[in-house]
PDB file of C-alpha atoms in Angstrom:
ATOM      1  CA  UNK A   1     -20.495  -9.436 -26.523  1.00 51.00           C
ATOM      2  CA  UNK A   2     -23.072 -11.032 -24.125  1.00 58.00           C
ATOM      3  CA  UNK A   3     -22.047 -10.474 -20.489  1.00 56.00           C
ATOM      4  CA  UNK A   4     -22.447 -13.662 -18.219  1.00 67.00           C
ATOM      5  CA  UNK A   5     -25.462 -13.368 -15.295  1.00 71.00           C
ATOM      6  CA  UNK A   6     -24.254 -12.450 -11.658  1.00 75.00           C
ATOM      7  CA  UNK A   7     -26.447 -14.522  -9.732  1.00 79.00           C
ATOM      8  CA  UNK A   8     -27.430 -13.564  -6.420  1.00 83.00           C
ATOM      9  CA  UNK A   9     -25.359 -16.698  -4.946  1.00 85.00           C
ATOM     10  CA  UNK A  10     -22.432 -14.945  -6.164  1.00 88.00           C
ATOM     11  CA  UNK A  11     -23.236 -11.687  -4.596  1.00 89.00           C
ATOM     12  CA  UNK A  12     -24.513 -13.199  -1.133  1.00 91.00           C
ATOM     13  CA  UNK A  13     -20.834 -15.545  -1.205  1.00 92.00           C
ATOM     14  CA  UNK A  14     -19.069 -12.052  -1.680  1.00 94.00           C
ATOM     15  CA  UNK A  15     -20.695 -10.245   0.751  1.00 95.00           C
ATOM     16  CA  UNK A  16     -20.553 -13.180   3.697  1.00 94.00           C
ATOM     17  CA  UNK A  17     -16.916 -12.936   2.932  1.00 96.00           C
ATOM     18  CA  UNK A  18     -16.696  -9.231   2.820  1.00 97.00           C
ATOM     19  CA  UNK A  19     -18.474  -9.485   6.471  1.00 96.00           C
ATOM     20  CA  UNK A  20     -16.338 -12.232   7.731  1.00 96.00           C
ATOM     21  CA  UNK A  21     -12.985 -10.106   7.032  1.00 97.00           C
ATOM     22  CA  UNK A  22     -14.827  -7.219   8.084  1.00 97.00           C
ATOM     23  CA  UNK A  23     -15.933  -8.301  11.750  1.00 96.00           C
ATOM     24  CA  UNK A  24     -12.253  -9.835  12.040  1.00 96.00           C
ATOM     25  CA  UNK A  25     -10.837  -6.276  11.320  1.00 95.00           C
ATOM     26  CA  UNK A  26     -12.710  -4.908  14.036  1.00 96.00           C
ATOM     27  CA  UNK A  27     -12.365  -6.862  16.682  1.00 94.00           C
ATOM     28  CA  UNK A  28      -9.183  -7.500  15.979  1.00 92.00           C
ATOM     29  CA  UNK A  29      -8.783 -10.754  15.664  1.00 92.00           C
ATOM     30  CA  UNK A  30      -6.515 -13.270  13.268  1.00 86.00           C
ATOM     31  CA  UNK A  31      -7.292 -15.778  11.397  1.00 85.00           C
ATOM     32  CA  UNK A  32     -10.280 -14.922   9.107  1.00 92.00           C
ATOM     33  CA  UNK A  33      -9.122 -17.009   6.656  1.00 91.00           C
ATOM     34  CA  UNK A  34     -11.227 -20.083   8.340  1.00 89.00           C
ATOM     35  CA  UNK A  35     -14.309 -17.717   8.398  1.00 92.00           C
ATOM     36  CA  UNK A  36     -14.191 -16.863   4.824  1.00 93.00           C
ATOM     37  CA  UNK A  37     -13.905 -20.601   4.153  1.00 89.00           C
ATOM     38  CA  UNK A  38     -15.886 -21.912   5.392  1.00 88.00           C
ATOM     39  CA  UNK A  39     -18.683 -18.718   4.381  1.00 90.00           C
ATOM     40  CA  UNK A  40     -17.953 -19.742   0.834  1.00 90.00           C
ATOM     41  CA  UNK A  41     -18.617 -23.292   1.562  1.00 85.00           C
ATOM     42  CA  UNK A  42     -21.785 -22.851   3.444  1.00 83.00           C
ATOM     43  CA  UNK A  43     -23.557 -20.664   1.012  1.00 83.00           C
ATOM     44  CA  UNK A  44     -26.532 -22.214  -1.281  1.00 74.00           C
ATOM     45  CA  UNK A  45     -29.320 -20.783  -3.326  1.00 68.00           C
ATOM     46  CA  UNK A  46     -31.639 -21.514  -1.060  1.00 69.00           C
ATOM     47  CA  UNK A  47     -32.297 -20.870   2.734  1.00 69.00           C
ATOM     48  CA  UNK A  48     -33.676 -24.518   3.294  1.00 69.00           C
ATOM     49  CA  UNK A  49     -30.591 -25.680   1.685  1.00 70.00           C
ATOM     50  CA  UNK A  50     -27.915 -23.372   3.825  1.00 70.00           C
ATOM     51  CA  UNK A  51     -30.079 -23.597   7.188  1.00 75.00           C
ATOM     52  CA  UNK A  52     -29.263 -27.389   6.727  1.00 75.00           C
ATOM     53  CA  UNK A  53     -26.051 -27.844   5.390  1.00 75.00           C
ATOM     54  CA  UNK A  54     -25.173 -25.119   7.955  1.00 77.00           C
ATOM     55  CA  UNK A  55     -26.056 -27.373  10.762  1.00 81.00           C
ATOM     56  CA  UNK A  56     -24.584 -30.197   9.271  1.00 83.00           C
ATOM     57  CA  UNK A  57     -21.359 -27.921   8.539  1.00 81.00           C
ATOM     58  CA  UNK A  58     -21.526 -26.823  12.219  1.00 84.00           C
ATOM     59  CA  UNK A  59     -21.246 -30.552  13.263  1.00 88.00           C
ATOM     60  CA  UNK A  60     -18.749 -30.906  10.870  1.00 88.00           C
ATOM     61  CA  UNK A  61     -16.320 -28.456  12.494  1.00 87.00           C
ATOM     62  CA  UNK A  62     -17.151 -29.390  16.045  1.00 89.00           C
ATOM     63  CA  UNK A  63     -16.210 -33.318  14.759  1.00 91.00           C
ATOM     64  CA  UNK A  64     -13.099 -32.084  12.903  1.00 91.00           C
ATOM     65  CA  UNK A  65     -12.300 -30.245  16.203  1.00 90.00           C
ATOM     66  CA  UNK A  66     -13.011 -32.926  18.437  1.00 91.00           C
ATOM     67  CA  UNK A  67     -10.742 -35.413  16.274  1.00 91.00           C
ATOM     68  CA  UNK A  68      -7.938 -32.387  16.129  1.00 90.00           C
ATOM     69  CA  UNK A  69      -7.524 -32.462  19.269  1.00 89.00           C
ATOM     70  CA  UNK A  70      -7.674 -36.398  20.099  1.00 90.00           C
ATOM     71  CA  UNK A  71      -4.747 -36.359  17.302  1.00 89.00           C
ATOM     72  CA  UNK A  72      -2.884 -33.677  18.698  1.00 87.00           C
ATOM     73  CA  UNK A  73      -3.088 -35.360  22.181  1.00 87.00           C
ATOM     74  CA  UNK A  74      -1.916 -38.664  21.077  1.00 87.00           C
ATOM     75  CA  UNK A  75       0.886 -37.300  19.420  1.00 85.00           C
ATOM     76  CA  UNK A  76       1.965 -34.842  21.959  1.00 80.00           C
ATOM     77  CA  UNK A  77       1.232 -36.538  25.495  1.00 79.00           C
ATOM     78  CA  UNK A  78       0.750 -40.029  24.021  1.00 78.00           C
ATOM     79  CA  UNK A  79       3.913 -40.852  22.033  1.00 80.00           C
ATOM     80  CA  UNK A  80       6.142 -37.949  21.139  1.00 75.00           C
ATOM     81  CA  UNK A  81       6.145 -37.852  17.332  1.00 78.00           C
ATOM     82  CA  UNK A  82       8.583 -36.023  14.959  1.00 80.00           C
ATOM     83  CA  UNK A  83       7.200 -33.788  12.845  1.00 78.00           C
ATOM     84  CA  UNK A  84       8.485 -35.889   9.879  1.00 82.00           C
ATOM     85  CA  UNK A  85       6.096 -38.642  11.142  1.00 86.00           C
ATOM     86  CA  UNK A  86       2.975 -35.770  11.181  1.00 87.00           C
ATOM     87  CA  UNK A  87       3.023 -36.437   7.278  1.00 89.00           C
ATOM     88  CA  UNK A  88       2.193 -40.097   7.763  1.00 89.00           C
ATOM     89  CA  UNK A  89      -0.383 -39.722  10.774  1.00 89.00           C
ATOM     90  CA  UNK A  90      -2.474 -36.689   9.310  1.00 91.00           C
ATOM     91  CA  UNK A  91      -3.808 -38.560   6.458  1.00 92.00           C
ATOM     92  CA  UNK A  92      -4.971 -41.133   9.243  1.00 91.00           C
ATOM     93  CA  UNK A  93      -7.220 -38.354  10.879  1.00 91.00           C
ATOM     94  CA  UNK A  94      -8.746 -37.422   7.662  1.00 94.00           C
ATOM     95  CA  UNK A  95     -10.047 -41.702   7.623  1.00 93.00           C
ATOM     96  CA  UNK A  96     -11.451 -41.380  10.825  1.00 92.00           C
ATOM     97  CA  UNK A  97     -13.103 -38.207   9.677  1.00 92.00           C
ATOM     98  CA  UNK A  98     -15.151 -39.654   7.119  1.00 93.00           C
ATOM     99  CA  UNK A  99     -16.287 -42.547   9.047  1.00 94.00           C
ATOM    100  CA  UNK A 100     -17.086 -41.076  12.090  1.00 93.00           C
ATOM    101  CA  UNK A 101     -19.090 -38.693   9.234  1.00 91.00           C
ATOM    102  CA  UNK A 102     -20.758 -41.155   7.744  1.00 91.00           C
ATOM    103  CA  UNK A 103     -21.606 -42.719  11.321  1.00 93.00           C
ATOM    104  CA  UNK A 104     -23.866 -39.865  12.296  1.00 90.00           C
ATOM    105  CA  UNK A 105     -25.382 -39.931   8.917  1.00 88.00           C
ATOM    106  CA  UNK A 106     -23.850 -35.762   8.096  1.00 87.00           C
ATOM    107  CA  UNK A 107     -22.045 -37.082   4.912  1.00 85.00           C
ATOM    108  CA  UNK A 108     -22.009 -33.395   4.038  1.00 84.00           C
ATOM    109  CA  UNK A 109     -20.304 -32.279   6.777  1.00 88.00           C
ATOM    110  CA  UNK A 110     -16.711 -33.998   5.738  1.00 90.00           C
ATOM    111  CA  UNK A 111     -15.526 -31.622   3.479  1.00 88.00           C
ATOM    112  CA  UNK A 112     -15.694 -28.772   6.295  1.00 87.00           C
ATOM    113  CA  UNK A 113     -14.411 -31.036   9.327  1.00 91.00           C
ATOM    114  CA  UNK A 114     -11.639 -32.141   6.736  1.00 92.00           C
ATOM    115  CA  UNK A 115     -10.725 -28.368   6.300  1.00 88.00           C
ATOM    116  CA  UNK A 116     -10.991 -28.000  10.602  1.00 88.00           C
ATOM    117  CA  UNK A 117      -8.968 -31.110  10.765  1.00 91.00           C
ATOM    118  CA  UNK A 118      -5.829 -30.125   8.466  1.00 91.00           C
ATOM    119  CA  UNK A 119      -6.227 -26.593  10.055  1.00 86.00           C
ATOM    120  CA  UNK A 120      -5.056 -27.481  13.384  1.00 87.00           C
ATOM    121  CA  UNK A 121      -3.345 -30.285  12.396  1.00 88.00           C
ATOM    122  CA  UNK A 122      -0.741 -28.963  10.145  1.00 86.00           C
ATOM    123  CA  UNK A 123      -0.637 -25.272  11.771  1.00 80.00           C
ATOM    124  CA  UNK A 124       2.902 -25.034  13.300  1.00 68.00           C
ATOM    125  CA  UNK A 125       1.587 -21.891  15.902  1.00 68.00           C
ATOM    126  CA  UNK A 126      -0.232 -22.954  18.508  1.00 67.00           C
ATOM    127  CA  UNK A 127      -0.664 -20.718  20.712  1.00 66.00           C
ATOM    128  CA  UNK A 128      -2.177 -21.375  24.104  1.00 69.00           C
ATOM    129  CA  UNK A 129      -2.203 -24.874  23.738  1.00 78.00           C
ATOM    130  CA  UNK A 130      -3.485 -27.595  21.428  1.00 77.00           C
ATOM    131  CA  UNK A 131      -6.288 -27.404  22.890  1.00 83.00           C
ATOM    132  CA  UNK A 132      -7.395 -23.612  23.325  1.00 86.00           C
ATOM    133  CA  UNK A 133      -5.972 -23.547  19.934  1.00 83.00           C
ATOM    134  CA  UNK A 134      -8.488 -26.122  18.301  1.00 83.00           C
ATOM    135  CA  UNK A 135     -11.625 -23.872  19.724  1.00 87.00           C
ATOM    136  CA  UNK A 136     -10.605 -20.992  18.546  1.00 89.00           C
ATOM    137  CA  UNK A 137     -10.813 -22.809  15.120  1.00 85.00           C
ATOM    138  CA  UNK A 138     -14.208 -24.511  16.053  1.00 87.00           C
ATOM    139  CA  UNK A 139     -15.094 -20.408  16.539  1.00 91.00           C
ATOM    140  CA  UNK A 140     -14.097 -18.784  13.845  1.00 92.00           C
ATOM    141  CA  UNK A 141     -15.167 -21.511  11.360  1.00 88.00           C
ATOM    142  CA  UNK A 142     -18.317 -21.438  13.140  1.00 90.00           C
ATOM    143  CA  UNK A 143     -18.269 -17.784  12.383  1.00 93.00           C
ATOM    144  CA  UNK A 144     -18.067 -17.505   8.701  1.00 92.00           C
ATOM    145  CA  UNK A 145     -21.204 -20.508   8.865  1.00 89.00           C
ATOM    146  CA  UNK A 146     -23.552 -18.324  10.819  1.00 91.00           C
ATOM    147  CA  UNK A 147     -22.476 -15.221   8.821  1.00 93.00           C
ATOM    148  CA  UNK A 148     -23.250 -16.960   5.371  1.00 91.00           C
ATOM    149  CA  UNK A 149     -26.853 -18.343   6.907  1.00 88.00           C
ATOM    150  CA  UNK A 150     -28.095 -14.864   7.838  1.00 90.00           C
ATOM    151  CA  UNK A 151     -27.061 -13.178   4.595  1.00 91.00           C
ATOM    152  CA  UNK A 152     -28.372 -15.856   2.810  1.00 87.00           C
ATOM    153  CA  UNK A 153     -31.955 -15.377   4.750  1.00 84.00           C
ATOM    154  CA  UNK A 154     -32.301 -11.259   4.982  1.00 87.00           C
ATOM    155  CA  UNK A 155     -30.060 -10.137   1.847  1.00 84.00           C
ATOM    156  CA  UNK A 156     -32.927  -9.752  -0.758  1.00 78.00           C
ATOM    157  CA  UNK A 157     -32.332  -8.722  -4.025  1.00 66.00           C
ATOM    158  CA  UNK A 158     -33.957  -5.330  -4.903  1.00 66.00           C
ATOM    159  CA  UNK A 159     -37.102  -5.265  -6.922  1.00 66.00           C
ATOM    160  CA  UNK A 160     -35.669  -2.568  -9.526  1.00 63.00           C
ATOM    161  CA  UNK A 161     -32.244  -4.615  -9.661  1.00 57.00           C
ATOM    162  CA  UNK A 162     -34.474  -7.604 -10.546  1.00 59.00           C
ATOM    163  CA  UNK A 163     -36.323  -6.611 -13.274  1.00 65.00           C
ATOM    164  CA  UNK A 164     -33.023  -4.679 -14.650  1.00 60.00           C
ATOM    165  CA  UNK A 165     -31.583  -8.166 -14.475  1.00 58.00           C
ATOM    166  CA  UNK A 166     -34.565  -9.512 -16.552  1.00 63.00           C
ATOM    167  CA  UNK A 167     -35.099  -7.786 -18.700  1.00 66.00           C
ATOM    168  CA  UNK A 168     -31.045  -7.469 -19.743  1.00 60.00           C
ATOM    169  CA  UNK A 169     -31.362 -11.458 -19.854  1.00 57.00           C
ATOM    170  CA  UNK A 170     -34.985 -10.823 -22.463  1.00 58.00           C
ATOM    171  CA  UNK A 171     -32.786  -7.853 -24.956  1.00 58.00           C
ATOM    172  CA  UNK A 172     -29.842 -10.831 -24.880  1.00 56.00           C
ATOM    173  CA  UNK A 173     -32.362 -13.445 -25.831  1.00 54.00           C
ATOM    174  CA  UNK A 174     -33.926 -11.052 -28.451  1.00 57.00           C
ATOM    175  CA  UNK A 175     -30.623 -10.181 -29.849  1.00 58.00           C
ATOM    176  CA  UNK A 176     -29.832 -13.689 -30.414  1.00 60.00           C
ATOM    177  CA  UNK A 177     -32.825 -14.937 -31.757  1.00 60.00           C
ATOM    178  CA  UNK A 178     -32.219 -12.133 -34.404  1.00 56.00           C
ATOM    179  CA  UNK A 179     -28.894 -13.158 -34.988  1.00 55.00           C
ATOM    180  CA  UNK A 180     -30.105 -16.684 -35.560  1.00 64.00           C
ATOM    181  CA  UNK A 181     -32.986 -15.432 -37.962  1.00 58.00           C
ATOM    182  CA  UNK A 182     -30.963 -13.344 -39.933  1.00 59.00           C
ATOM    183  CA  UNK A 183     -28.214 -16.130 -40.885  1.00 60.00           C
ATOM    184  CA  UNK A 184     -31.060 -18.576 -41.484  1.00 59.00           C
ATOM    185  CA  UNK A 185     -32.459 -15.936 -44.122  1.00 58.00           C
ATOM    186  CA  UNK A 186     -29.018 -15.092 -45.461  1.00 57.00           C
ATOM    187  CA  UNK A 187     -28.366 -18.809 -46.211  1.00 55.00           C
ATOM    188  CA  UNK A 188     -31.670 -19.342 -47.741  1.00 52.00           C
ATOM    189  CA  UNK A 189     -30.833 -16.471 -49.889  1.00 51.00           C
ATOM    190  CA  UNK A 190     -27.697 -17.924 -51.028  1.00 52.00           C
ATOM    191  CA  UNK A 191     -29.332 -21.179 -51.927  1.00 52.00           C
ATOM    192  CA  UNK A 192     -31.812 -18.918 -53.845  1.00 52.00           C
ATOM    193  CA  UNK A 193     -29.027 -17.696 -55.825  1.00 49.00           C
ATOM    194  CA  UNK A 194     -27.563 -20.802 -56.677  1.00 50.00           C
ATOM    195  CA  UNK A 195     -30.236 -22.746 -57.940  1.00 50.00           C
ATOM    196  CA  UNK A 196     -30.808 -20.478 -61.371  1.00 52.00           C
ATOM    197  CA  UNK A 197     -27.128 -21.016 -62.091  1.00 45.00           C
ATOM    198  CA  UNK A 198     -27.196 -24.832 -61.514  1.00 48.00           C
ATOM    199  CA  UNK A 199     -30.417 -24.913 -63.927  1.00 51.00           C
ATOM    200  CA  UNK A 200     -28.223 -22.360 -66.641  1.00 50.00           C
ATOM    201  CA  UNK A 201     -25.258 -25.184 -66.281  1.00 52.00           C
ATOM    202  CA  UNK A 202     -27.395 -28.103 -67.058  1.00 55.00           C
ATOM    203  CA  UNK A 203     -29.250 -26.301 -69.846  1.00 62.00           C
ATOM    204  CA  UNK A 204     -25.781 -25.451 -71.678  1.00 63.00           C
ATOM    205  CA  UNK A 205     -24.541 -29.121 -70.672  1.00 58.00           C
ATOM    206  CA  UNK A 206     -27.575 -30.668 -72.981  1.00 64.00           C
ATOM    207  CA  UNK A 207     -27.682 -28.283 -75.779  1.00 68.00           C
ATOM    208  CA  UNK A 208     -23.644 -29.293 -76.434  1.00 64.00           C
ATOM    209  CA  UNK A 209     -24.498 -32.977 -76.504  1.00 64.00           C
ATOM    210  CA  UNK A 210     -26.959 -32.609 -78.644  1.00 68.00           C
ATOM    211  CA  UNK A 211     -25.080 -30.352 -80.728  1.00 69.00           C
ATOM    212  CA  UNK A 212     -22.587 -33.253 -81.012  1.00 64.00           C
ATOM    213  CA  UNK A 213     -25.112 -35.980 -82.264  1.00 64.00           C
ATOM    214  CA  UNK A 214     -25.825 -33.717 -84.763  1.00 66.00           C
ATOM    215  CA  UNK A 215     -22.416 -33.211 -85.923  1.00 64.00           C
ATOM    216  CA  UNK A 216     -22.134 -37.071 -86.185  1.00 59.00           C
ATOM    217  CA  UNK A 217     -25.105 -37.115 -88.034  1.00 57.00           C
TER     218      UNK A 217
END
């Protein structure tokens, strides 16, 4: 059985979530769960690639927030909605999302301001306010971003752990490149075997007919 690669993208997206939970523990603090998020999210195999999709994702949360709590106001100080009528106006927010998105030209910043949005949006505890409550969302998303940036920048993969990696992935390629070779000779074999025995059948076939034409003759 060939074991699938662990990439490093896989170890650097467990650790940034293993850190996320971990600095939550210790300060005590809820709500990790938009950390790890949006450390999951953030991480890419390269640093060019998260140091800009981090900023973009850092926009992202600050627009989702922004738009969270323009929602929240209209609905609460605005016009008193029901919270039956929340399940028509959400889906509204997420529209203005992408456009204002698309505006600034940080098309990869929706998915993240999406997740900020429906956060605060469809949270029922708010404590502290609407308001208070949006930026500590804005803070712990913003978290779990910078997090997955600077383990994706100083967590190196070991030198020895490297080439253990290679040259695991070289034995697998070896071992099925001999696999390959040896059913390639196996069925040449077989067609080896059969060709003598198609030869013998045809042989027999002719000497009967002509044994026949004799007997007629």
């Amino acid at each position: 059985m060939i074991l699938p690669k662990i990439g490093m993208r896989n170890i650097k997206t467990t650790l940034s979530v293993f850190l996320c939970l971990l600095l939550f523990d210790l300060i005590s603090r809820e709500n990790s769960i938009y950390a790890c998020v949006a450390a999951v999210i953030c991480m890419q195999n390269t640093i060019v690639d998260s140091l800009e999709k981090g900023v973009s994702r850092v926009l992202g949360t600050i627009v989702g927030g922004l738009v969270g709590i323009f929602v929240l106001f209209v609905v609460s100080e605005v016009f008193v909605v029901s919270e039956e009528m929340m399940i028509f106006i959400i889906p509204l927010g997420i529209i203005l999302l992408i456009e204002i998105c698309v505006m600034i030209d940080q098309k990869q910043a929706v998915v993240i301001s999406c997740v900020v949005y429906l956060s605060i949006l469809i949270s029922k505890n708010r404590d502290g306010g609407y308001v208070l409550y949006t930026v500590n969302r804005v803070l712990d998303t913003s978290v779990g971003i910078i997090i997955a940036l600077l383990v994706n920048k100083y967590v190196v993969m070991p030198e020895r752990l490297r080439n253990f990696i290679n040259s695991s992935k070289n034995n697998q390629d070896e071992i099925i490149i001999d696999v390959i070779e040896d059913e390639s000779h196996i069925k040449t074999e077989d067609m080896d075997l059969n060709e003598p025995l198609k030869q013998t059948d045809e042989t027999d076939l002719n000497e009967k007919l002509n044994n026949q034409k004799n007997e007629k003759n």
